[in-house]
PDB file of C-alpha atoms in Angstrom:
ATOM      1  CA  MET Q 549     -32.137  30.457  11.418  1.00 32.00           C
ATOM      2  CA  PHE Q 550     -29.374  27.918  11.719  1.00 32.00           C
ATOM      3  CA  LYS Q 551     -26.641  28.220   9.012  1.00 40.00           C
ATOM      4  CA  PRO Q 552     -24.189  25.349   8.911  1.00 47.00           C
ATOM      5  CA  VAL Q 553     -20.638  26.534   9.123  1.00 46.00           C
ATOM      6  CA  ILE Q 554     -17.925  25.657   6.830  1.00 50.00           C
ATOM      7  CA  LYS Q 555     -14.688  26.574   8.106  1.00 50.00           C
ATOM      8  CA  ARG Q 556     -11.765  27.742   6.047  1.00 49.00           C
ATOM      9  CA  GLU Q 557     -10.707  25.988   3.273  1.00 54.00           C
ATOM     10  CA  LYS Q 558      -6.908  25.524   3.037  1.00 54.00           C
ATOM     11  CA  ARG Q 559      -5.166  24.918  -0.469  1.00 55.00           C
ATOM     12  CA  ILE Q 560      -2.019  23.026   0.183  1.00 51.00           C
ATOM     13  CA  VAL Q 561      -0.386  22.757  -3.293  1.00 49.00           C
ATOM     14  CA  ASN Q 562      -1.380  24.536  -6.571  1.00 46.00           C
ATOM     15  CA  ALA Q 563      -3.497  22.278  -8.699  1.00 46.00           C
ATOM     16  CA  ILE Q 564      -2.652  21.040 -12.191  1.00 49.00           C
ATOM     17  CA  ALA Q 565      -5.857  21.347 -14.370  1.00 54.00           C
ATOM     18  CA  THR Q 566      -5.232  18.192 -16.115  1.00 77.00           C
ATOM     19  CA  ARG Q 567      -5.340  16.082 -12.845  1.00 91.00           C
ATOM     20  CA  PRO Q 568      -8.639  14.499 -11.903  1.00 96.00           C
ATOM     21  CA  LEU Q 569     -10.234  16.309  -8.631  1.00 98.00           C
ATOM     22  CA  THR Q 570     -11.487  13.589  -6.100  1.00 98.00           C
ATOM     23  CA  LEU Q 571     -13.700  14.552  -3.142  1.00 98.00           C
ATOM     24  CA  VAL Q 572     -13.572  12.328   0.003  1.00 98.00           C
ATOM     25  CA  THR Q 573     -16.067  12.852   2.893  1.00 98.00           C
ATOM     26  CA  GLY Q 574     -14.926  11.510   6.376  1.00 97.00           C
ATOM     27  CA  ALA Q 575     -10.966  11.996   5.128  1.00 97.00           C
ATOM     28  CA  SER Q 576      -9.563  12.600   8.657  1.00 95.00           C
ATOM     29  CA  GLY Q 577      -9.090   9.117   9.637  1.00 94.00           C
ATOM     30  CA  GLY Q 578     -10.081   5.426   9.030  1.00 94.00           C
ATOM     31  CA  ILE Q 579     -11.243   4.135   5.739  1.00 96.00           C
ATOM     32  CA  GLY Q 580     -11.641   7.717   4.237  1.00 97.00           C
ATOM     33  CA  ALA Q 581      -8.059   8.784   5.149  1.00 97.00           C
ATOM     34  CA  ASP Q 582      -6.874   5.541   3.412  1.00 97.00           C
ATOM     35  CA  LEU Q 583      -9.076   6.184   0.224  1.00 98.00           C
ATOM     36  CA  ALA Q 584      -7.545   9.821   0.076  1.00 98.00           C
ATOM     37  CA  GLU Q 585      -4.286   8.410   0.226  1.00 98.00           C
ATOM     38  CA  LEU Q 586      -4.856   5.848  -2.695  1.00 98.00           C
ATOM     39  CA  ALA Q 587      -6.269   8.779  -4.613  1.00 98.00           C
ATOM     40  CA  ALA Q 588      -3.522  11.061  -4.185  1.00 98.00           C
ATOM     41  CA  ARG Q 589      -0.893   8.201  -4.838  1.00 97.00           C
ATOM     42  CA  ASP Q 590      -2.670   7.797  -8.339  1.00 97.00           C
ATOM     43  CA  GLY Q 591      -1.977  11.466  -8.883  1.00 97.00           C
ATOM     44  CA  HIS Q 592      -5.475  13.004  -8.010  1.00 98.00           C
ATOM     45  CA  ASP Q 593      -5.986  16.324  -6.769  1.00 98.00           C
ATOM     46  CA  LEU Q 594      -8.100  16.300  -3.642  1.00 98.00           C
ATOM     47  CA  ILE Q 595     -10.748  18.008  -1.610  1.00 98.00           C
ATOM     48  CA  VAL Q 596     -11.117  16.237   1.818  1.00 98.00           C
ATOM     49  CA  VAL Q 597     -13.891  16.941   4.134  1.00 98.00           C
ATOM     50  CA  ALA Q 598     -14.363  16.135   7.881  1.00 97.00           C
ATOM     51  CA  ARG Q 599     -15.507  17.685  11.147  1.00 95.00           C
ATOM     52  CA  ARG Q 600     -12.455  17.379  12.884  1.00 93.00           C
ATOM     53  CA  VAL Q 601     -10.385  20.632  11.827  1.00 94.00           C
ATOM     54  CA  GLU Q 602      -6.760  19.647  13.001  1.00 95.00           C
ATOM     55  CA  ALA Q 603      -6.763  16.193  11.978  1.00 94.00           C
ATOM     56  CA  LEU Q 604      -8.211  17.018   8.501  1.00 96.00           C
ATOM     57  CA  GLU Q 605      -5.518  19.816   8.028  1.00 96.00           C
ATOM     58  CA  ALA Q 606      -2.855  17.729   9.135  1.00 96.00           C
ATOM     59  CA  ARG Q 607      -3.954  14.898   6.758  1.00 95.00           C
ATOM     60  CA  ALA Q 608      -4.377  17.271   3.784  1.00 97.00           C
ATOM     61  CA  ARG Q 609      -0.665  18.653   4.651  1.00 97.00           C
ATOM     62  CA  ALA Q 610       0.790  15.071   4.727  1.00 97.00           C
ATOM     63  CA  LEU Q 611      -0.766  14.069   1.475  1.00 97.00           C
ATOM     64  CA  ALA Q 612       0.342  17.202  -0.454  1.00 98.00           C
ATOM     65  CA  ALA Q 613       3.775  16.672   0.838  1.00 97.00           C
ATOM     66  CA  LEU Q 614       4.290  13.043   0.235  1.00 97.00           C
ATOM     67  CA  HIS Q 615       2.311  13.193  -3.340  1.00 97.00           C
ATOM     68  CA  GLY Q 616       2.882  16.518  -4.797  1.00 97.00           C
ATOM     69  CA  VAL Q 617      -0.811  17.084  -5.409  1.00 97.00           C
ATOM     70  CA  ALA Q 618      -3.463  19.826  -4.625  1.00 97.00           C
ATOM     71  CA  VAL Q 619      -5.206  19.134  -1.407  1.00 98.00           C
ATOM     72  CA  HIS Q 620      -8.022  21.465  -0.438  1.00 97.00           C
ATOM     73  CA  ALA Q 621      -9.312  20.734   3.126  1.00 97.00           C
ATOM     74  CA  TYR Q 622     -13.044  21.764   3.748  1.00 97.00           C
ATOM     75  CA  ALA Q 623     -14.096  21.298   7.560  1.00 97.00           C
ATOM     76  CA  CYS Q 624     -17.647  20.844   8.164  1.00 96.00           C
ATOM     77  CA  ASP Q 625     -20.032  18.453   9.939  1.00 97.00           C
ATOM     78  CA  LEU Q 626     -22.178  17.270   7.038  1.00 98.00           C
ATOM     79  CA  SER Q 627     -24.640  15.706   9.627  1.00 97.00           C
ATOM     80  CA  ASP Q 628     -25.638  19.292  10.249  1.00 97.00           C
ATOM     81  CA  PRO Q 629     -29.122  20.605   8.625  1.00 96.00           C
ATOM     82  CA  GLY Q 630     -28.170  22.429   5.350  1.00 96.00           C
ATOM     83  CA  ALA Q 631     -24.452  21.420   5.506  1.00 97.00           C
ATOM     84  CA  VAL Q 632     -24.153  19.554   2.477  1.00 98.00           C
ATOM     85  CA  ASP Q 633     -25.946  22.105   0.314  1.00 97.00           C
ATOM     86  CA  ALA Q 634     -23.716  24.764   2.016  1.00 97.00           C
ATOM     87  CA  LEU Q 635     -20.435  22.401   0.828  1.00 97.00           C
ATOM     88  CA  CYS Q 636     -21.756  22.415  -2.678  1.00 97.00           C
ATOM     89  CA  ALA Q 637     -22.256  26.181  -2.968  1.00 96.00           C
ATOM     90  CA  ARG Q 638     -18.681  26.612  -1.533  1.00 96.00           C
ATOM     91  CA  LEU Q 639     -17.538  24.402  -4.183  1.00 96.00           C
ATOM     92  CA  ALA Q 640     -19.281  26.124  -6.782  1.00 95.00           C
ATOM     93  CA  THR Q 641     -18.047  29.587  -5.636  1.00 94.00           C
ATOM     94  CA  ASP Q 642     -14.452  28.089  -5.611  1.00 94.00           C
ATOM     95  CA  GLY Q 643     -14.905  26.682  -9.094  1.00 93.00           C
ATOM     96  CA  ARG Q 644     -14.331  23.284  -8.025  1.00 93.00           C
ATOM     97  CA  ARG Q 645     -15.374  20.798 -10.520  1.00 94.00           C
ATOM     98  CA  ILE Q 646     -15.579  17.128  -9.034  1.00 97.00           C
ATOM     99  CA  THR Q 647     -14.379  14.063 -11.201  1.00 97.00           C
ATOM    100  CA  ASN Q 648     -14.804  11.576  -8.545  1.00 98.00           C
ATOM    101  CA  LEU Q 649     -16.806  11.489  -5.378  1.00 98.00           C
ATOM    102  CA  VAL Q 650     -16.108   9.181  -2.257  1.00 98.00           C
ATOM    103  CA  ASN Q 651     -19.187   9.158  -0.019  1.00 98.00           C
ATOM    104  CA  ASN Q 652     -17.286   7.728   2.832  1.00 98.00           C
ATOM    105  CA  ALA Q 653     -18.572   9.556   6.035  1.00 97.00           C
ATOM    106  CA  GLY Q 654     -21.004   7.850   8.299  1.00 96.00           C
ATOM    107  CA  TYR Q 655     -21.497   6.393  11.637  1.00 95.00           C
ATOM    108  CA  GLY Q 656     -23.567   3.761  13.405  1.00 94.00           C
ATOM    109  CA  LEU Q 657     -25.408   3.572  16.837  1.00 94.00           C
ATOM    110  CA  PHE Q 658     -25.808   0.407  19.139  1.00 93.00           C
ATOM    111  CA  GLY Q 659     -28.688   0.074  21.368  1.00 93.00           C
ATOM    112  CA  GLU Q 660     -32.326  -0.756  21.629  1.00 94.00           C
ATOM    113  CA  PHE Q 661     -34.465   1.316  19.211  1.00 95.00           C
ATOM    114  CA  ALA Q 662     -37.239   1.897  21.767  1.00 96.00           C
ATOM    115  CA  VAL Q 663     -34.742   3.805  24.285  1.00 95.00           C
ATOM    116  CA  SER Q 664     -32.204   5.207  21.813  1.00 94.00           C
ATOM    117  CA  ASP Q 665     -31.669   8.976  21.058  1.00 95.00           C
ATOM    118  CA  LEU Q 666     -33.984  10.055  18.391  1.00 97.00           C
ATOM    119  CA  ALA Q 667     -31.853  13.074  17.577  1.00 97.00           C
ATOM    120  CA  ASP Q 668     -28.654  11.245  17.225  1.00 97.00           C
ATOM    121  CA  GLU Q 669     -30.661   8.831  14.750  1.00 97.00           C
ATOM    122  CA  GLN Q 670     -31.552  11.590  12.668  1.00 97.00           C
ATOM    123  CA  ARG Q 671     -28.205  13.175  12.534  1.00 97.00           C
ATOM    124  CA  MET Q 672     -26.935   9.664  11.595  1.00 97.00           C
ATOM    125  CA  MET Q 673     -29.669   9.221   8.898  1.00 98.00           C
ATOM    126  CA  ARG Q 674     -28.681  12.631   7.630  1.00 98.00           C
ATOM    127  CA  LEU Q 675     -24.990  11.781   7.332  1.00 98.00           C
ATOM    128  CA  ASN Q 676     -25.318   8.086   6.111  1.00 98.00           C
ATOM    129  CA  MET Q 677     -28.158   8.567   3.640  1.00 98.00           C
ATOM    130  CA  GLU Q 678     -29.005  12.286   2.801  1.00 98.00           C
ATOM    131  CA  ALA Q 679     -25.423  13.544   2.424  1.00 98.00           C
ATOM    132  CA  PRO Q 680     -24.415  10.926  -0.339  1.00 98.00           C
ATOM    133  CA  VAL Q 681     -27.450  11.225  -2.257  1.00 98.00           C
ATOM    134  CA  ILE Q 682     -27.227  15.392  -2.129  1.00 98.00           C
ATOM    135  CA  LEU Q 683     -23.489  15.139  -3.061  1.00 98.00           C
ATOM    136  CA  ALA Q 684     -24.140  12.934  -5.762  1.00 98.00           C
ATOM    137  CA  LYS Q 685     -27.004  15.077  -7.115  1.00 98.00           C
ATOM    138  CA  ARG Q 686     -25.248  18.351  -7.120  1.00 97.00           C
ATOM    139  CA  LEU Q 687     -21.910  16.896  -8.522  1.00 97.00           C
ATOM    140  CA  LEU Q 688     -23.038  14.689 -11.040  1.00 97.00           C
ATOM    141  CA  PRO Q 689     -22.663  17.015 -14.176  1.00 96.00           C
ATOM    142  CA  GLY Q 690     -18.898  17.011 -13.506  1.00 96.00           C
ATOM    143  CA  ILE Q 691     -18.499  13.523 -12.787  1.00 98.00           C
ATOM    144  CA  ILE Q 692     -20.428  12.608 -16.060  1.00 98.00           C
ATOM    145  CA  ALA Q 693     -18.317  15.009 -17.978  1.00 96.00           C
ATOM    146  CA  GLY Q 694     -15.008  13.648 -16.600  1.00 96.00           C
ATOM    147  CA  ARG Q 695     -16.299  10.122 -17.003  1.00 97.00           C
ATOM    148  CA  GLY Q 696     -15.393   9.540 -13.277  1.00 97.00           C
ATOM    149  CA  CYS Q 697     -16.672   7.493 -10.495  1.00 98.00           C
ATOM    150  CA  VAL Q 698     -18.899   7.461  -7.327  1.00 98.00           C
ATOM    151  CA  LEU Q 699     -17.521   5.352  -4.466  1.00 98.00           C
ATOM    152  CA  ASN Q 700     -20.193   4.983  -1.721  1.00 98.00           C
ATOM    153  CA  VAL Q 701     -18.979   3.331   1.478  1.00 98.00           C
ATOM    154  CA  ALA Q 702     -21.875   1.004   2.593  1.00 98.00           C
ATOM    155  CA  SER Q 703     -21.423  -2.003   4.628  1.00 96.00           C
ATOM    156  CA  THR Q 704     -22.054  -5.782   4.966  1.00 95.00           C
ATOM    157  CA  ALA Q 705     -24.797  -4.651   7.317  1.00 94.00           C
ATOM    158  CA  GLY Q 706     -26.761  -3.742   4.419  1.00 95.00           C
ATOM    159  CA  PHE Q 707     -27.501  -7.091   3.465  1.00 95.00           C
ATOM    160  CA  GLN Q 708     -29.895  -8.016   6.268  1.00 93.00           C
ATOM    161  CA  PRO Q 709     -31.865  -6.156   9.222  1.00 92.00           C
ATOM    162  CA  GLY Q 710     -29.787  -5.719  12.394  1.00 92.00           C
ATOM    163  CA  PRO Q 711     -31.391  -5.883  15.613  1.00 94.00           C
ATOM    164  CA  TYR Q 712     -29.644  -3.511  18.310  1.00 94.00           C
ATOM    165  CA  MET Q 713     -28.424  -1.229  15.266  1.00 95.00           C
ATOM    166  CA  ALA Q 714     -31.701  -1.068  13.502  1.00 95.00           C
ATOM    167  CA  VAL Q 715     -31.433   2.285  11.865  1.00 97.00           C
ATOM    168  CA  TYR Q 716     -27.762   1.716  11.129  1.00 97.00           C
ATOM    169  CA  TYR Q 717     -28.147  -1.492   9.200  1.00 97.00           C
ATOM    170  CA  ALA Q 718     -31.463   0.124   7.443  1.00 98.00           C
ATOM    171  CA  SER Q 719     -29.229   3.175   6.241  1.00 98.00           C
ATOM    172  CA  LYS Q 720     -26.576   1.117   4.754  1.00 98.00           C
ATOM    173  CA  ALA Q 721     -29.122  -1.199   2.999  1.00 98.00           C
ATOM    174  CA  PHE Q 722     -30.355   2.476   1.503  1.00 98.00           C
ATOM    175  CA  VAL Q 723     -26.934   3.124   0.570  1.00 98.00           C
ATOM    176  CA  LEU Q 724     -26.286  -0.368  -1.230  1.00 98.00           C
ATOM    177  CA  ASN Q 725     -29.509  -0.305  -3.199  1.00 98.00           C
ATOM    178  CA  TRP Q 726     -29.375   3.171  -4.112  1.00 98.00           C
ATOM    179  CA  SER Q 727     -25.723   2.837  -5.491  1.00 98.00           C
ATOM    180  CA  ASP Q 728     -26.805  -0.292  -7.395  1.00 98.00           C
ATOM    181  CA  ALA Q 729     -29.710   1.457  -9.144  1.00 98.00           C
ATOM    182  CA  LEU Q 730     -27.479   4.504  -9.924  1.00 98.00           C
ATOM    183  CA  ALA Q 731     -24.919   2.304 -11.477  1.00 98.00           C
ATOM    184  CA  GLU Q 732     -27.475   0.780 -13.783  1.00 98.00           C
ATOM    185  CA  GLU Q 733     -28.840   4.571 -14.722  1.00 98.00           C
ATOM    186  CA  LEU Q 734     -25.434   5.642 -15.571  1.00 98.00           C
ATOM    187  CA  ARG Q 735     -23.901   2.623 -17.351  1.00 95.00           C
ATOM    188  CA  ASN Q 736     -23.902   4.115 -20.653  1.00 96.00           C
ATOM    189  CA  THR Q 737     -22.321   7.397 -19.393  1.00 97.00           C
ATOM    190  CA  GLY Q 738     -18.796   6.048 -18.682  1.00 96.00           C
ATOM    191  CA  VAL Q 739     -19.511   6.912 -15.039  1.00 98.00           C
ATOM    192  CA  ARG Q 740     -18.749   3.826 -12.489  1.00 98.00           C
ATOM    193  CA  VAL Q 741     -20.538   3.702  -9.136  1.00 98.00           C
ATOM    194  CA  THR Q 742     -19.371   1.284  -6.696  1.00 98.00           C
ATOM    195  CA  ALA Q 743     -20.740   0.241  -3.174  1.00 98.00           C
ATOM    196  CA  LEU Q 744     -17.985  -0.731  -0.747  1.00 98.00           C
ATOM    197  CA  CYS Q 745     -19.355  -3.033   1.908  1.00 97.00           C
ATOM    198  CA  PRO Q 746     -16.666  -3.850   4.677  1.00 95.00           C
ATOM    199  CA  GLY Q 747     -17.634  -6.045   7.645  1.00 91.00           C
ATOM    200  CA  PRO Q 748     -16.185  -4.756  11.042  1.00 84.00           C
ATOM    201  CA  THR Q 749     -13.096  -2.858  10.510  1.00 78.00           C
ATOM    202  CA  ARG Q 750     -10.511  -1.716  12.727  1.00 68.00           C
ATOM    203  CA  THR Q 751     -11.302   1.988  12.981  1.00 60.00           C
ATOM    204  CA  GLY Q 752     -12.856   4.492  15.526  1.00 57.00           C
ATOM    205  CA  PHE Q 753     -16.259   3.126  14.362  1.00 52.00           C
ATOM    206  CA  GLN Q 754     -16.878   1.024  17.734  1.00 48.00           C
ATOM    207  CA  ASP Q 755     -16.235   4.008  19.865  1.00 49.00           C
ATOM    208  CA  ARG Q 756     -18.535   6.314  17.887  1.00 51.00           C
ATOM    209  CA  ALA Q 757     -21.480   3.540  17.679  1.00 43.00           C
ATOM    210  CA  ALA Q 758     -20.955   2.782  21.518  1.00 48.00           C
ATOM    211  CA  MET Q 759     -20.990  -1.078  20.703  1.00 48.00           C
ATOM    212  CA  HIS Q 760     -18.282  -2.134  22.758  1.00 52.00           C
ATOM    213  CA  ALA Q 761     -21.120  -4.216  24.531  1.00 53.00           C
ATOM    214  CA  SER Q 762     -22.066  -5.715  21.436  1.00 48.00           C
ATOM    215  CA  GLY Q 763     -21.326  -9.571  21.110  1.00 51.00           C
ATOM    216  CA  LEU Q 764     -20.859  -9.283  17.455  1.00 57.00           C
ATOM    217  CA  LEU Q 765     -17.348  -8.261  18.195  1.00 55.00           C
ATOM    218  CA  ARG Q 766     -16.626 -11.731  19.340  1.00 58.00           C
ATOM    219  CA  TRP Q 767     -17.942 -13.323  16.260  1.00 53.00           C
ATOM    220  CA  VAL Q 768     -16.660 -11.162  13.280  1.00 58.00           C
ATOM    221  CA  PRO Q 769     -12.958 -10.819  12.702  1.00 58.00           C
ATOM    222  CA  GLY Q 770     -12.204  -7.126  12.040  1.00 68.00           C
ATOM    223  CA  THR Q 771     -10.177  -6.039   8.892  1.00 81.00           C
ATOM    224  CA  SER Q 772      -7.765  -3.109   8.526  1.00 90.00           C
ATOM    225  CA  SER Q 773      -9.249   0.071   7.266  1.00 93.00           C
ATOM    226  CA  ALA Q 774      -6.151  -0.048   4.549  1.00 95.00           C
ATOM    227  CA  GLU Q 775      -7.212  -3.525   3.423  1.00 95.00           C
ATOM    228  CA  VAL Q 776     -10.781  -2.106   3.179  1.00 96.00           C
ATOM    229  CA  ALA Q 777      -9.815   0.965   1.312  1.00 97.00           C
ATOM    230  CA  ARG Q 778      -7.399  -0.827  -1.230  1.00 97.00           C
ATOM    231  CA  ALA Q 779     -10.322  -3.313  -2.100  1.00 97.00           C
ATOM    232  CA  GLY Q 780     -12.757  -0.359  -2.564  1.00 98.00           C
ATOM    233  CA  TRP Q 781     -10.497   1.649  -4.814  1.00 98.00           C
ATOM    234  CA  ASP Q 782      -9.271  -1.129  -6.857  1.00 98.00           C
ATOM    235  CA  GLY Q 783     -12.994  -2.397  -7.328  1.00 98.00           C
ATOM    236  CA  ALA Q 784     -14.125   1.269  -8.315  1.00 97.00           C
ATOM    237  CA  ARG Q 785     -11.168   1.427 -10.879  1.00 96.00           C
ATOM    238  CA  ARG Q 786     -12.465  -1.790 -12.443  1.00 96.00           C
ATOM    239  CA  GLY Q 787     -16.237  -0.551 -12.497  1.00 96.00           C
ATOM    240  CA  ARG Q 788     -17.261  -3.392  -9.999  1.00 97.00           C
ATOM    241  CA  ARG Q 789     -20.805  -2.302  -8.600  1.00 98.00           C
ATOM    242  CA  VAL Q 790     -20.398  -4.020  -5.072  1.00 98.00           C
ATOM    243  CA  VAL Q 791     -17.170  -4.883  -3.211  1.00 98.00           C
ATOM    244  CA  ILE Q 792     -17.091  -6.861  -0.303  1.00 97.00           C
ATOM    245  CA  PRO Q 793     -13.475  -7.144   1.273  1.00 95.00           C
ATOM    246  CA  GLY Q 794     -12.628 -10.524   2.712  1.00 90.00           C
ATOM    247  CA  LEU Q 795     -13.722 -14.118   1.972  1.00 89.00           C
ATOM    248  CA  PHE Q 796     -15.689 -14.244   5.508  1.00 84.00           C
ATOM    249  CA  ASN Q 797     -17.543 -11.256   4.935  1.00 87.00           C
ATOM    250  CA  ARG Q 798     -18.482 -12.299   1.402  1.00 88.00           C
ATOM    251  CA  VAL Q 799     -19.662 -15.876   2.536  1.00 87.00           C
ATOM    252  CA  MET Q 800     -21.783 -14.156   5.198  1.00 82.00           C
ATOM    253  CA  ALA Q 801     -23.164 -11.744   2.851  1.00 84.00           C
ATOM    254  CA  GLN Q 802     -24.299 -14.106   0.365  1.00 86.00           C
ATOM    255  CA  SER Q 803     -25.373 -16.751   3.112  1.00 82.00           C
ATOM    256  CA  VAL Q 804     -28.367 -14.673   4.004  1.00 83.00           C
ATOM    257  CA  ARG Q 805     -30.055 -14.527   0.658  1.00 82.00           C
ATOM    258  CA  GLY Q 806     -31.296 -18.011   0.738  1.00 78.00           C
ATOM    259  CA  MET Q 807     -32.632 -17.895   4.287  1.00 82.00           C
ATOM    260  CA  PRO Q 808     -36.194 -16.889   5.777  1.00 82.00           C
ATOM    261  CA  ARG Q 809     -35.882 -13.280   6.995  1.00 83.00           C
ATOM    262  CA  ARG Q 810     -37.200 -14.293  10.631  1.00 83.00           C
ATOM    263  CA  MET Q 811     -34.344 -16.615  10.749  1.00 87.00           C
ATOM    264  CA  VAL Q 812     -31.911 -13.948   9.513  1.00 79.00           C
ATOM    265  CA  THR Q 813     -33.008 -11.535  12.327  1.00 81.00           C
ATOM    266  CA  THR Q 814     -32.901 -14.037  15.047  1.00 85.00           C
ATOM    267  CA  ILE Q 815     -29.334 -15.034  14.220  1.00 84.00           C
ATOM    268  CA  VAL Q 816     -28.087 -11.409  14.015  1.00 83.00           C
ATOM    269  CA  ARG Q 817     -30.053 -10.546  17.256  1.00 85.00           C
ATOM    270  CA  ALA Q 818     -28.255 -13.620  18.955  1.00 85.00           C
ATOM    271  CA  MET Q 819     -24.735 -12.445  17.507  1.00 84.00           C
ATOM    272  CA  SER Q 820     -25.224  -8.805  18.337  1.00 81.00           C
ATOM    273  CA  ALA Q 821     -26.845  -9.090  21.743  1.00 82.00           C
ATOM    274  CA  PRO Q 822     -25.190  -7.352  24.449  1.00 76.00           C
ATOM    275  CA  ARG Q 823     -22.486  -9.520  26.283  1.00 58.00           C
ATOM    276  CA  ALA Q 824     -23.515 -10.796  29.793  1.00 51.00           C
ATOM    277  CA  GLY Q 825     -22.828  -8.183  32.297  1.00 48.00           C
ATOM    278  CA  ALA Q 826     -21.973  -5.370  29.668  1.00 47.00           C
ATOM    279  CA  GLY Q 827     -25.337  -3.924  29.397  1.00 47.00           C
ATOM    280  CA  LEU Q 828     -26.478  -1.299  26.867  1.00 45.00           C
TER     281      LEU Q 828
END
């Protein structure tokens, strides 16, 4: 039977019990690394999770040295079957009570659904949708007790269907709607739930999604991961349910609401279609 592997947990600095403990997934780079930086700057102890061991541990050491907080690095691939449950079991064994949960890990895939790889799409769905839900389900008792927050990284992709990235767009619509519903359920508990919905962001996302052929990159200006993280972190602290960084992204997200869905998908397809000569 397959057993997901969670590689050694490395504690960098002794924790102080009175500090909040924030778990950040996908924390080895990009938006996740910047969100971990902001949490550490605010005096939070951290649990950072990612699949790239060396990058994760280097990030943990840097955060601990710079901010004097406790950083625990758990290396695992949350897209593996059973990996999230194994992580939660390890957290329970280690006595970690999470105050804040940042569900950042995720990726996209570019290409025609009819010929795309099913196994890769299944991994993406596990990471983008299942992992945040399981983590929230398992960790909510501690989050409620600490009156903390859940910050889910969704996307402006969640506001409309997305030809050529059909499953990815749908997964982010799931995260957005689940976050909004969870925020309403928890509104009398003191727990804040925020969906961070960035547009295209300058990270390694485009490489992982293999979307350099997409025409979308010509139309939508990219934002830095630091700007996105700051908007999301500030929004979560203020209890905002949905945060869309950047005026252009906010206008685009709102503009699709009054348009016929057939028109929306036609526009998104035209914007996202492979550039001439680029292929899929």
